[in-house]
Short mmCIF file of C-alpha atoms in Angstrom, two decimals:
data_model
loop_
_atom_site.label_atom_id
_atom_site.label_comp_id
_atom_site.label_asym_id
_atom_site.label_seq_id
_atom_site.Cartn_x
_atom_site.Cartn_y
_atom_site.Cartn_z
CA MET A 10 94.81 55.25 95.00
CA SER A 11 95.15 58.62 96.69
CA THR A 12 94.81 61.99 95.03
CA PRO A 13 97.99 64.09 95.08
CA ARG A 14 97.84 66.98 97.50
CA PRO A 15 97.79 70.36 95.72
CA SER A 16 99.96 73.26 96.85
CA LEU A 17 98.13 75.11 99.63
CA THR A 18 99.26 78.41 101.15
CA LEU A 19 97.45 80.19 103.96
CA SER A 20 96.51 83.57 102.53
CA SER A 21 94.59 85.03 105.45
CA THR A 22 92.47 84.39 108.49
CA VAL A 23 89.03 85.95 108.04
CA LEU A 24 87.05 87.58 110.84
CA ASP A 25 83.34 88.32 110.55
CA ALA A 26 82.07 91.68 111.77
CA PRO A 27 78.99 93.87 111.58
CA ASP A 28 81.10 96.22 109.42
CA ALA A 29 84.24 94.80 107.77
CA ALA A 30 85.80 98.22 107.06
CA GLU A 31 85.49 99.40 110.68
CA LEU A 32 87.05 96.25 112.14
CA ALA A 33 89.80 96.27 109.50
CA ASP A 34 90.59 99.86 110.47
CA PHE A 35 91.10 98.81 114.10
CA TYR A 36 93.54 96.06 113.11
CA ARG A 37 95.29 98.36 110.61
CA ARG A 38 95.95 100.86 113.42
CA LEU A 39 96.83 98.11 115.92
CA LEU A 40 99.29 96.28 113.68
CA GLY A 41 100.43 98.96 111.21
CA TRP A 42 99.50 96.68 108.29
CA GLU A 43 98.44 97.89 104.87
CA THR A 44 95.07 97.46 103.19
CA VAL A 45 95.67 95.47 99.99
CA GLN A 46 92.07 94.79 99.01
CA GLU A 47 88.85 96.60 99.81
CA GLU A 48 85.40 96.22 98.35
CA PRO A 49 81.91 96.43 99.83
CA GLY A 50 81.74 94.00 102.76
CA TRP A 51 85.36 92.84 102.42
CA VAL A 52 88.81 94.13 103.44
CA LYS A 53 92.18 92.38 103.47
CA LEU A 54 95.31 93.53 105.34
CA LEU A 55 98.84 92.23 104.86
CA PRO A 56 101.94 92.71 107.02
CA PRO A 57 104.67 94.87 105.45
CA GLY A 58 107.20 92.01 105.35
CA GLY A 59 104.81 89.63 103.59
CA GLY A 60 103.13 86.51 104.88
CA SER A 61 99.54 85.64 105.55
CA GLY A 62 97.21 88.47 106.42
CA LEU A 63 93.86 89.17 107.96
CA GLY A 64 90.60 89.40 106.05
CA PHE A 65 87.38 90.95 107.29
CA GLN A 66 83.91 90.29 105.96
CA THR A 67 80.65 91.96 106.85
CA ASP A 68 78.14 89.64 108.47
CA LYS A 69 75.08 91.50 109.73
CA ALA A 70 74.15 88.47 111.89
CA TYR A 71 77.54 88.44 113.66
CA ALA A 72 77.31 87.71 117.39
CA PRO A 73 80.41 88.18 119.56
CA PRO A 74 81.67 85.12 121.42
CA ALA A 75 81.65 84.87 125.19
CA TRP A 76 85.05 84.48 126.81
CA PRO A 77 85.54 82.55 128.88
CA ALA A 78 82.50 80.66 127.64
CA SER A 79 79.84 78.93 129.69
CA PRO A 80 77.38 76.30 128.43
CA GLY A 81 74.94 77.84 125.98
CA ASP A 82 77.16 80.86 125.18
CA GLN A 83 78.21 81.89 121.69
CA LEU A 84 81.53 80.04 121.37
CA MET A 85 84.77 81.47 120.07
CA MET A 86 85.84 79.67 116.91
CA LEU A 87 89.40 80.99 116.97
CA HIS A 88 91.49 83.79 118.37
CA LEU A 89 94.58 85.67 117.24
CA ASP A 90 97.89 85.62 119.14
CA PHE A 91 100.36 88.49 118.78
CA GLU A 92 103.86 88.17 120.19
CA VAL A 93 105.15 91.37 121.80
CA THR A 94 108.38 92.39 123.48
CA ASP A 95 106.81 94.75 126.04
CA LEU A 96 103.47 93.52 127.35
CA GLU A 97 102.45 96.67 129.22
CA THR A 98 103.21 98.94 126.25
CA ALA A 99 101.41 96.61 123.84
CA VAL A 100 98.31 96.48 126.04
CA ALA A 101 98.28 100.26 126.40
CA HIS A 102 98.57 100.64 122.59
CA ALA A 103 95.76 98.14 121.97
CA VAL A 104 93.49 99.88 124.50
CA ALA A 105 94.27 103.28 122.95
CA GLU A 106 93.21 101.91 119.55
CA GLY A 107 89.89 100.60 120.89
CA ALA A 108 90.56 97.17 122.44
CA THR A 109 89.10 96.22 125.82
CA PRO A 110 91.02 94.08 128.34
CA ALA A 111 89.18 90.94 129.40
CA GLU A 112 88.30 90.76 133.08
CA PHE A 113 89.65 87.20 133.31
CA GLN A 114 93.40 86.96 132.61
CA PRO A 115 94.59 83.34 132.75
CA GLN A 116 98.38 83.87 132.68
CA HIS A 117 100.82 86.48 133.93
CA ASP A 118 102.68 86.72 130.61
CA VAL A 119 99.59 86.80 128.34
CA ARG A 120 96.90 89.46 128.09
CA VAL A 121 93.50 88.67 126.62
CA LEU A 122 91.75 91.61 124.99
CA PHE A 123 88.66 92.08 122.85
CA ASP A 124 88.63 93.95 119.56
CA PRO A 125 85.82 96.52 119.06
CA VAL A 126 83.29 93.84 118.01
CA GLY A 127 84.23 91.30 120.67
CA HIS A 128 86.74 88.94 119.03
CA PRO A 129 89.22 87.86 121.73
CA PHE A 130 92.91 88.20 120.92
CA CYS A 131 96.04 87.64 122.98
CA LEU A 132 99.22 89.60 123.45
CA PHE A 133 102.04 87.51 124.84
CA VAL A 134 105.71 87.75 125.66
CA ASN A 135 107.92 85.13 124.04
CA GLU A 136 109.22 82.70 126.63
CA GLY A 137 112.69 83.11 125.15
CA ALA A 138 112.80 86.82 126.02
CA PRO A 139 115.39 87.58 128.70
CA GLY A 140 114.23 88.31 132.24
CA GLU A 141 110.89 87.76 133.91
CA PRO A 142 107.81 88.66 131.90
CA PRO A 143 106.02 91.65 133.39
CA ALA A 144 102.79 91.11 135.32
CA ILE A 145 100.02 93.61 134.75
CA SER A 146 97.93 94.03 137.85
CA PRO A 147 94.15 93.72 137.92
CA GLU A 148 94.17 97.31 139.19
CA TRP A 149 95.90 98.47 135.99
CA VAL A 150 93.34 96.63 133.84
CA ALA A 151 90.51 98.20 135.88
CA GLU A 152 92.09 101.64 135.46
CA GLN A 153 92.28 101.18 131.68
CA THR A 154 88.65 100.05 131.60
CA ARG A 155 87.57 103.14 133.60
CA GLU A 156 89.48 105.41 131.23
CA ILE A 157 87.74 103.84 128.25
CA ALA A 158 84.35 104.37 129.92
CA GLU A 159 85.24 108.00 130.70
CA GLN A 160 86.05 108.55 127.02
CA ASP A 161 82.46 107.45 126.28
CA ARG A 162 83.51 104.66 123.94
CA LEU A 163 80.86 102.22 122.88
CA THR A 164 80.84 98.89 124.63
CA VAL A 165 80.80 95.73 122.55
CA GLN A 166 77.28 95.03 123.81
CA ASP A 167 76.07 98.52 122.83
CA ALA A 168 77.67 98.28 119.39
CA VAL A 169 76.19 94.88 118.64
CA ALA A 170 72.84 95.12 120.44
CA PRO A 171 72.11 98.70 121.51
CA ASP A 172 69.51 99.33 124.21
CA PRO A 173 66.45 100.60 122.28
CA SER A 174 65.29 102.71 125.26
CA ALA A 175 68.62 104.55 125.59
CA PRO A 176 68.99 107.98 123.94
CA ALA A 177 71.00 107.94 120.74
CA ALA A 178 74.66 108.77 121.24
CA PRO A 179 76.20 111.50 119.11
CA PRO A 180 78.24 110.16 116.19
CA ARG A 181 81.85 109.50 117.10
CA GLN A 182 84.39 111.47 115.14
CA ALA A 183 87.33 109.66 113.63
CA GLU A 184 90.59 110.21 115.43
CA PRO A 185 93.64 111.14 113.35
CA ASP A 186 95.96 108.28 112.47
CA THR A 187 99.02 108.45 114.69
CA LEU A 188 100.89 105.47 113.20
CA THR A 189 103.33 106.29 110.45
#
């Protein structure tokens, strides 16, 4: 005799981070979603039209995954996919909010990026969109990476495991929210 299946609804996908509030702030700016729950070590965002959201929990032992992974690397357990209509504009927006393009890009109509703590996520153009999906050149990705470095943003490695011999960087000031 089998047990009846209860009603199950996906509420959110939860990402671990060294600081839940900081990572949630990145995704809030990236997606324009609202914070619906916040307490120490936990934040939940929901999209304005409803549906499942994203949760963030503080895990001081968090280690970013390697992508693409090699044997012995910290493996990625999941990644997020975001459908976009304009790949170049979406990548530029994500980079402006603090994402880093991955060096390895496996497809011309998908861009792999890393959030500020190293979670990979993808931006992709729906195959049903009219016309050819745009290709972003490796030169453009390199240019975006140089611009990030020139802005003296922390690297994922520095944020997660700073070099103890390096001088302390001045605290970064919050940038005003430009999404309305």
